[in-house]
XYZ file of N, CA and C in Angstrom:
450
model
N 30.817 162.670 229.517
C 30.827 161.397 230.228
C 31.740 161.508 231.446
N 31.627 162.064 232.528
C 32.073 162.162 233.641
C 32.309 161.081 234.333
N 33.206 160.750 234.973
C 34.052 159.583 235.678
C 34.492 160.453 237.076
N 33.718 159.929 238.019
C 33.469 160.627 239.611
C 34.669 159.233 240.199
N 35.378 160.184 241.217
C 36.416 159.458 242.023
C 35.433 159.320 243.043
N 35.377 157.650 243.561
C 35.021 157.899 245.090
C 35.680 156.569 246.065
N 35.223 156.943 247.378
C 36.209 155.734 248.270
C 35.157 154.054 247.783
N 36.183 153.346 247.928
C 35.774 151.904 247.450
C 34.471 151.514 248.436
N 34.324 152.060 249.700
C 33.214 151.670 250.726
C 31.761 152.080 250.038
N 31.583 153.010 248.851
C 30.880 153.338 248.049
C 30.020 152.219 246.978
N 31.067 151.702 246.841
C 30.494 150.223 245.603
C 29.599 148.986 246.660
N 29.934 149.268 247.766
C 29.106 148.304 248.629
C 27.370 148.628 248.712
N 27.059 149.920 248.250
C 25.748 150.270 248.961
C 24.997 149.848 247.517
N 23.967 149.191 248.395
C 22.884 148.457 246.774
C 22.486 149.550 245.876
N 22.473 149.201 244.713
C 21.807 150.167 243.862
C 23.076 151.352 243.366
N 23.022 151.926 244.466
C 24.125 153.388 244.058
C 25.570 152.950 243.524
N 26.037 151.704 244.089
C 27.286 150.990 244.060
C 27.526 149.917 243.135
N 26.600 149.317 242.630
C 26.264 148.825 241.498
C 25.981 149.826 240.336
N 25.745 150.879 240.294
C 25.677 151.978 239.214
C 27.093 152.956 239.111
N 27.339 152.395 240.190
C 28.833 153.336 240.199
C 30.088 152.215 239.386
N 29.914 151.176 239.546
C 30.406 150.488 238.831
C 30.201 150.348 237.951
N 28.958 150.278 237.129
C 28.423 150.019 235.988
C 29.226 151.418 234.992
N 29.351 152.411 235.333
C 29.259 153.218 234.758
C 30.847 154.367 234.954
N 31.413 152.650 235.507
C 33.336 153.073 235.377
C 33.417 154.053 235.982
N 33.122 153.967 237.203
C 33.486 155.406 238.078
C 34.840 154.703 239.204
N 35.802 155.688 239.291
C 37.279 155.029 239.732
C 36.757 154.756 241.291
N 36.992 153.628 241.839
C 37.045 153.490 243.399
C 38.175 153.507 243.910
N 37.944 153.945 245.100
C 39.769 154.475 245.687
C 39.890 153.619 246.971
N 40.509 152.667 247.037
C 40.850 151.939 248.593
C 41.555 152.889 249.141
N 41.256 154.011 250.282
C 42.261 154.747 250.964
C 42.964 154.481 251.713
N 43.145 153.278 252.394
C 43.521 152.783 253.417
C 45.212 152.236 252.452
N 45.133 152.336 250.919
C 46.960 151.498 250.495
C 47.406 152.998 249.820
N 47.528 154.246 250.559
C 48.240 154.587 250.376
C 48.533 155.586 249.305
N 49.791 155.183 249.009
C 50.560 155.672 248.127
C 50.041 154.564 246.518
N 50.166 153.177 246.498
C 49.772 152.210 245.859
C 48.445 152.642 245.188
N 47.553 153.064 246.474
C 45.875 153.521 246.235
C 46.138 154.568 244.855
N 47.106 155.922 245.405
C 47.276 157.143 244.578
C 47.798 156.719 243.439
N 48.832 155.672 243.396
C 49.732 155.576 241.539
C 48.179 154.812 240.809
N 47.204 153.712 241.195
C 46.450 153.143 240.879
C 45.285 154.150 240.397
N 45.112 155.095 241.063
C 43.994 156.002 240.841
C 44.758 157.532 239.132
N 45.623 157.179 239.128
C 46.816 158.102 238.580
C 46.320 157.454 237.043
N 46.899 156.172 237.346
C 46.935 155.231 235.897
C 45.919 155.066 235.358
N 44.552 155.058 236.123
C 43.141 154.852 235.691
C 42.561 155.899 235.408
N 42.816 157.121 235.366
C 42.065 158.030 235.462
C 43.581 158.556 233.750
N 44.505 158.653 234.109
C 44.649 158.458 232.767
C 44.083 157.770 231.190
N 43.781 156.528 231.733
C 42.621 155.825 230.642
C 41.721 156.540 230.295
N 40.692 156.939 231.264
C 39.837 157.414 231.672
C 39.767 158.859 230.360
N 40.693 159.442 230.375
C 41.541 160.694 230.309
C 41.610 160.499 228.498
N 42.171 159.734 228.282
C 42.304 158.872 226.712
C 40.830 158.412 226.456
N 40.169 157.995 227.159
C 38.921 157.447 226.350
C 37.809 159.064 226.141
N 37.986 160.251 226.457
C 37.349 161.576 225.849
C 36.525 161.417 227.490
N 37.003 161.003 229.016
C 36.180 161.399 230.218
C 36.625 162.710 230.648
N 36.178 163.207 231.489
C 36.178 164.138 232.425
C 36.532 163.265 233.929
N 37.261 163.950 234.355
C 37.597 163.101 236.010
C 37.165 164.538 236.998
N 36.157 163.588 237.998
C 35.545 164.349 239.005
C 36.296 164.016 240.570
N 36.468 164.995 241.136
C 37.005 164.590 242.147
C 36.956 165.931 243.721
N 36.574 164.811 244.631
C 36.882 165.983 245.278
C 37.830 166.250 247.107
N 38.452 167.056 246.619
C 39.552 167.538 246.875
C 39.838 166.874 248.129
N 38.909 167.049 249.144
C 38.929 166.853 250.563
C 38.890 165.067 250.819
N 38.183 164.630 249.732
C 37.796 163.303 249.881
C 36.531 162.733 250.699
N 35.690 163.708 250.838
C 34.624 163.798 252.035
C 33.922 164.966 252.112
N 32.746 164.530 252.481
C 31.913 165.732 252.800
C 32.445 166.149 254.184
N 32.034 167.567 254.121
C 32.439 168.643 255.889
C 31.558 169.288 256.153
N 31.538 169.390 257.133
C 30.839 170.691 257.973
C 31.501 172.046 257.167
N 29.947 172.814 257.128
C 30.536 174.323 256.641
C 31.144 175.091 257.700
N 31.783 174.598 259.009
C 32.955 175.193 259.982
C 34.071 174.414 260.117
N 33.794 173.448 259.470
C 35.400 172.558 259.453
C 36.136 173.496 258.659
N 37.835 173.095 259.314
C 38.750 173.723 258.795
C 38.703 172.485 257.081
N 39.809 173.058 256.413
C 40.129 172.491 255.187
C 41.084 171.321 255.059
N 40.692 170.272 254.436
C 41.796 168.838 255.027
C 41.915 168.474 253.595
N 42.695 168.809 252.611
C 42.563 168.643 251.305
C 43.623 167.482 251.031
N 43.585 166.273 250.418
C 43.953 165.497 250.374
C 45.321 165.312 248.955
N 46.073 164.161 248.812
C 46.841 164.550 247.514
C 46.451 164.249 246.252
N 44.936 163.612 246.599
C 44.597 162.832 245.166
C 44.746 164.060 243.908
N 43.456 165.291 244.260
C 43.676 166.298 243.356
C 44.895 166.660 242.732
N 46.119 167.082 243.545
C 46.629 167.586 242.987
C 47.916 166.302 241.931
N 47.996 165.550 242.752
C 48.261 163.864 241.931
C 48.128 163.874 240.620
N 46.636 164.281 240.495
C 46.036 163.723 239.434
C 46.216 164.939 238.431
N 46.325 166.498 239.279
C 46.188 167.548 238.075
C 47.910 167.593 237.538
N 48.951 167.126 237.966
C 50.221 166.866 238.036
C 50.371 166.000 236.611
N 49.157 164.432 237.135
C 50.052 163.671 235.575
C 48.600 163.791 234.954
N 48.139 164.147 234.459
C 47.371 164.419 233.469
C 47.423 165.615 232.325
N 47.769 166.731 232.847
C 48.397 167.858 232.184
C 46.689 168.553 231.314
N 45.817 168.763 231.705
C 44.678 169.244 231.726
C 44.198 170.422 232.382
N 43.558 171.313 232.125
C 43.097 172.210 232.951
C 42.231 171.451 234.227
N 41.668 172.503 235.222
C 41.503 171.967 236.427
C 40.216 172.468 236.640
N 39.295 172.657 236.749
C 37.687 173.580 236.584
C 37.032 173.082 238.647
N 37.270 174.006 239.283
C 37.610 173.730 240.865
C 35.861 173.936 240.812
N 35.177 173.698 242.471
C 33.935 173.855 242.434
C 33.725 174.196 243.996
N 33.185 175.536 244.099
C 32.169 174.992 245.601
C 31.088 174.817 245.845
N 30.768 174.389 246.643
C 29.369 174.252 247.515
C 29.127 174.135 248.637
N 28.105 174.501 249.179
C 27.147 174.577 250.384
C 26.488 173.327 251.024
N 26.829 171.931 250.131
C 26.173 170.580 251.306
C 25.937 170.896 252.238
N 27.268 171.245 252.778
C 27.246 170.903 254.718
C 26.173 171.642 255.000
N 25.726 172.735 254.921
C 24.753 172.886 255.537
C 23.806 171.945 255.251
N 23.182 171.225 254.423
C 22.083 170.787 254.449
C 22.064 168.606 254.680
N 23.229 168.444 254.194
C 23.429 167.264 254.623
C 24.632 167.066 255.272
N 24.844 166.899 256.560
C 25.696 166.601 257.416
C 26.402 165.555 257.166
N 27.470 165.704 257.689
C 28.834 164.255 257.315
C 28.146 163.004 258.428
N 28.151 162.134 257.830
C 27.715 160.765 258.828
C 26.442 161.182 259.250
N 25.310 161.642 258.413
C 24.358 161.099 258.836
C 23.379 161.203 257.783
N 22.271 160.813 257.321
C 20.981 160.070 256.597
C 20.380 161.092 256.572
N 19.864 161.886 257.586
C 18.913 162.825 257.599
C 19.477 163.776 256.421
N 18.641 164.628 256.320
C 19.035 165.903 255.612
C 18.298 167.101 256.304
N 18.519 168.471 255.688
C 18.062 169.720 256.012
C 17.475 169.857 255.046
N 16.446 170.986 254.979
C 15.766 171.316 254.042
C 16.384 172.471 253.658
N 16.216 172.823 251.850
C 16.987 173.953 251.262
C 17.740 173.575 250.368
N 18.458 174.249 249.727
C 18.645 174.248 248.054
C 20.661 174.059 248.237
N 20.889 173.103 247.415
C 22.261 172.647 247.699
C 22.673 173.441 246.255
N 24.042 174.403 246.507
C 24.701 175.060 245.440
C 25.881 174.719 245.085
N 25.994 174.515 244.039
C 27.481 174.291 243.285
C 27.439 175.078 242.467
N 28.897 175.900 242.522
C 29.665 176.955 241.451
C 30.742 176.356 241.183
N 30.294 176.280 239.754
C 32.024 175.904 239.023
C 32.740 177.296 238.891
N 34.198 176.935 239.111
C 34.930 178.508 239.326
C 35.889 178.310 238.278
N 36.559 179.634 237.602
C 37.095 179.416 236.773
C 38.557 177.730 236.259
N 38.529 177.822 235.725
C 39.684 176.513 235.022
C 41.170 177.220 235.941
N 41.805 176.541 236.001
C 43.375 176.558 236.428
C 44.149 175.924 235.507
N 44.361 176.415 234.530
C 45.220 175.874 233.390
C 46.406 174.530 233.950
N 46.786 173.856 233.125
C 48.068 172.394 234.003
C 49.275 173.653 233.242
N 50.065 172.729 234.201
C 51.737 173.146 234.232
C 52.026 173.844 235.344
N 51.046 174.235 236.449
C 51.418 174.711 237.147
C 52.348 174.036 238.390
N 53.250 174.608 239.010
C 54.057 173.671 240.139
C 53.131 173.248 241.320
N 53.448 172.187 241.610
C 52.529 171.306 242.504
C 51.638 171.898 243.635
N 53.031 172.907 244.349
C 52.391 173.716 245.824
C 51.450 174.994 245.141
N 52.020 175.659 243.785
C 50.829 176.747 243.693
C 49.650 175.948 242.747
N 49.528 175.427 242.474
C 47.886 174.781 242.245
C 47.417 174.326 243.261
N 47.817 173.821 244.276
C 46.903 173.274 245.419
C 46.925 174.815 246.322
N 47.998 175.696 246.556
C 47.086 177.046 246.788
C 46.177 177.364 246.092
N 45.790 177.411 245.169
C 45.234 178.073 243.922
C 43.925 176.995 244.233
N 44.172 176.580 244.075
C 42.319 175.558 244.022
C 42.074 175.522 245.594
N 42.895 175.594 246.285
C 42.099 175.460 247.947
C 41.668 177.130 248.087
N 42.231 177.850 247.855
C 41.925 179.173 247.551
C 40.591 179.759 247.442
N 40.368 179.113 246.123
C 39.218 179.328 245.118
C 38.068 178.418 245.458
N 37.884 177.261 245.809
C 37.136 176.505 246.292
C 37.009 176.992 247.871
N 37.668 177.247 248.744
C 37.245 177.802 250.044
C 36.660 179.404 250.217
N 36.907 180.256 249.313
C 36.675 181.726 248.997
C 35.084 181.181 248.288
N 34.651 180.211 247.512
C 33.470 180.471 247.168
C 32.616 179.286 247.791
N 33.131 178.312 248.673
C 32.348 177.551 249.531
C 31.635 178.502 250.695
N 32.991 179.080 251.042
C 32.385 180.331 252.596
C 31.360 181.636 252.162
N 30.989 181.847 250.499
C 30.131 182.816 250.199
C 28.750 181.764 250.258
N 28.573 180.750 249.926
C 27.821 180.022 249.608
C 27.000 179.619 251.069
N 27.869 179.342 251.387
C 27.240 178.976 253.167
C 27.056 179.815 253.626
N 27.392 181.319 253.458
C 26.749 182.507 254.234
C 25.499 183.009 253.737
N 25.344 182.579 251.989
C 24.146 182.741 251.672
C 23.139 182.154 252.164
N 23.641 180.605 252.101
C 22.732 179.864 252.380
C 22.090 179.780 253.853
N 23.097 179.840 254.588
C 22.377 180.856 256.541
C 21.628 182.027 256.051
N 21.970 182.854 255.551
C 21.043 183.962 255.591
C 19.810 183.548 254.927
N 19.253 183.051 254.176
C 18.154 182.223 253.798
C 17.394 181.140 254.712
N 18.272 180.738 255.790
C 17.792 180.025 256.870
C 16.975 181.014 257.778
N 17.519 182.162 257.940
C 17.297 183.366 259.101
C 15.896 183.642 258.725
């Protein structure tokens, strides 16, 4: 039973946002902060106690597969007070659906789950450690996925 983090502008869109609610997924007002992060902390603890999985991702946004990396503090926030292993992921979107826009590309969107990152680790080497591992197998993914364009 997976419990997906996403920004609160999410619960507005008909249908998708009404199911995202329905189905207790955490919304994040980004705009309060620090307030936003202890709120998202405490809920996802529940979350955590009721047998969920918390999904989240790192950046807070989809990117371009040439954007640099803008990794945000929720992740590591959350891998801090929860005390859980961490199971990181990449993928190839950007190539096929672009940030801010509707359209899409045609072609096959990949996600690799990469190994777990055990908790206890200190704050700065898990967020090396998962930006690491998530950017080392996002940039294989998007080179595959160009060469399949070619």
């Amino acid at each position: 039973d997976p419990c997906m983090v996403l920004k609160r502008e999410l619960t507005f869109i008909p249908l998708f946002g009404w199911f995202a609610l329905k189905f207790r997924m955490i919304a994040v007002e980004r705009s309060a902060g620090t307030a936003a992060l202890k709120k998202l902390v405490a809920r996802a603890k529940r979350e955590i106690a009721a047998g969920r999985q918390i999904v989240i991702m790192p950046e807070g946004t989809r990117k371009g597969p040439d954007d640099p990396p803008d990794y945000k503090p929720g992740a590591a926030a959350l891998y801090g007070a929860l005390d859980v292993p961490c199971v990181p992921f990449g993928l190839n979107a950007g190539l096929y659906w672009p940030r801010r826009k509707f359209l899409r590309h045609p072609g096959t969107i990949i996600i690799e789950f990469l190994p777990a990152i055990p908790p206890g680790l200190p704050r700065k080497d898990f967020q090396m450690r998962l930006q690491a591992a998530i950017e080392r197998s996002t940039e294989r993914l998007v080179a595959e996925g160009r060469e399949k364009q070619n």
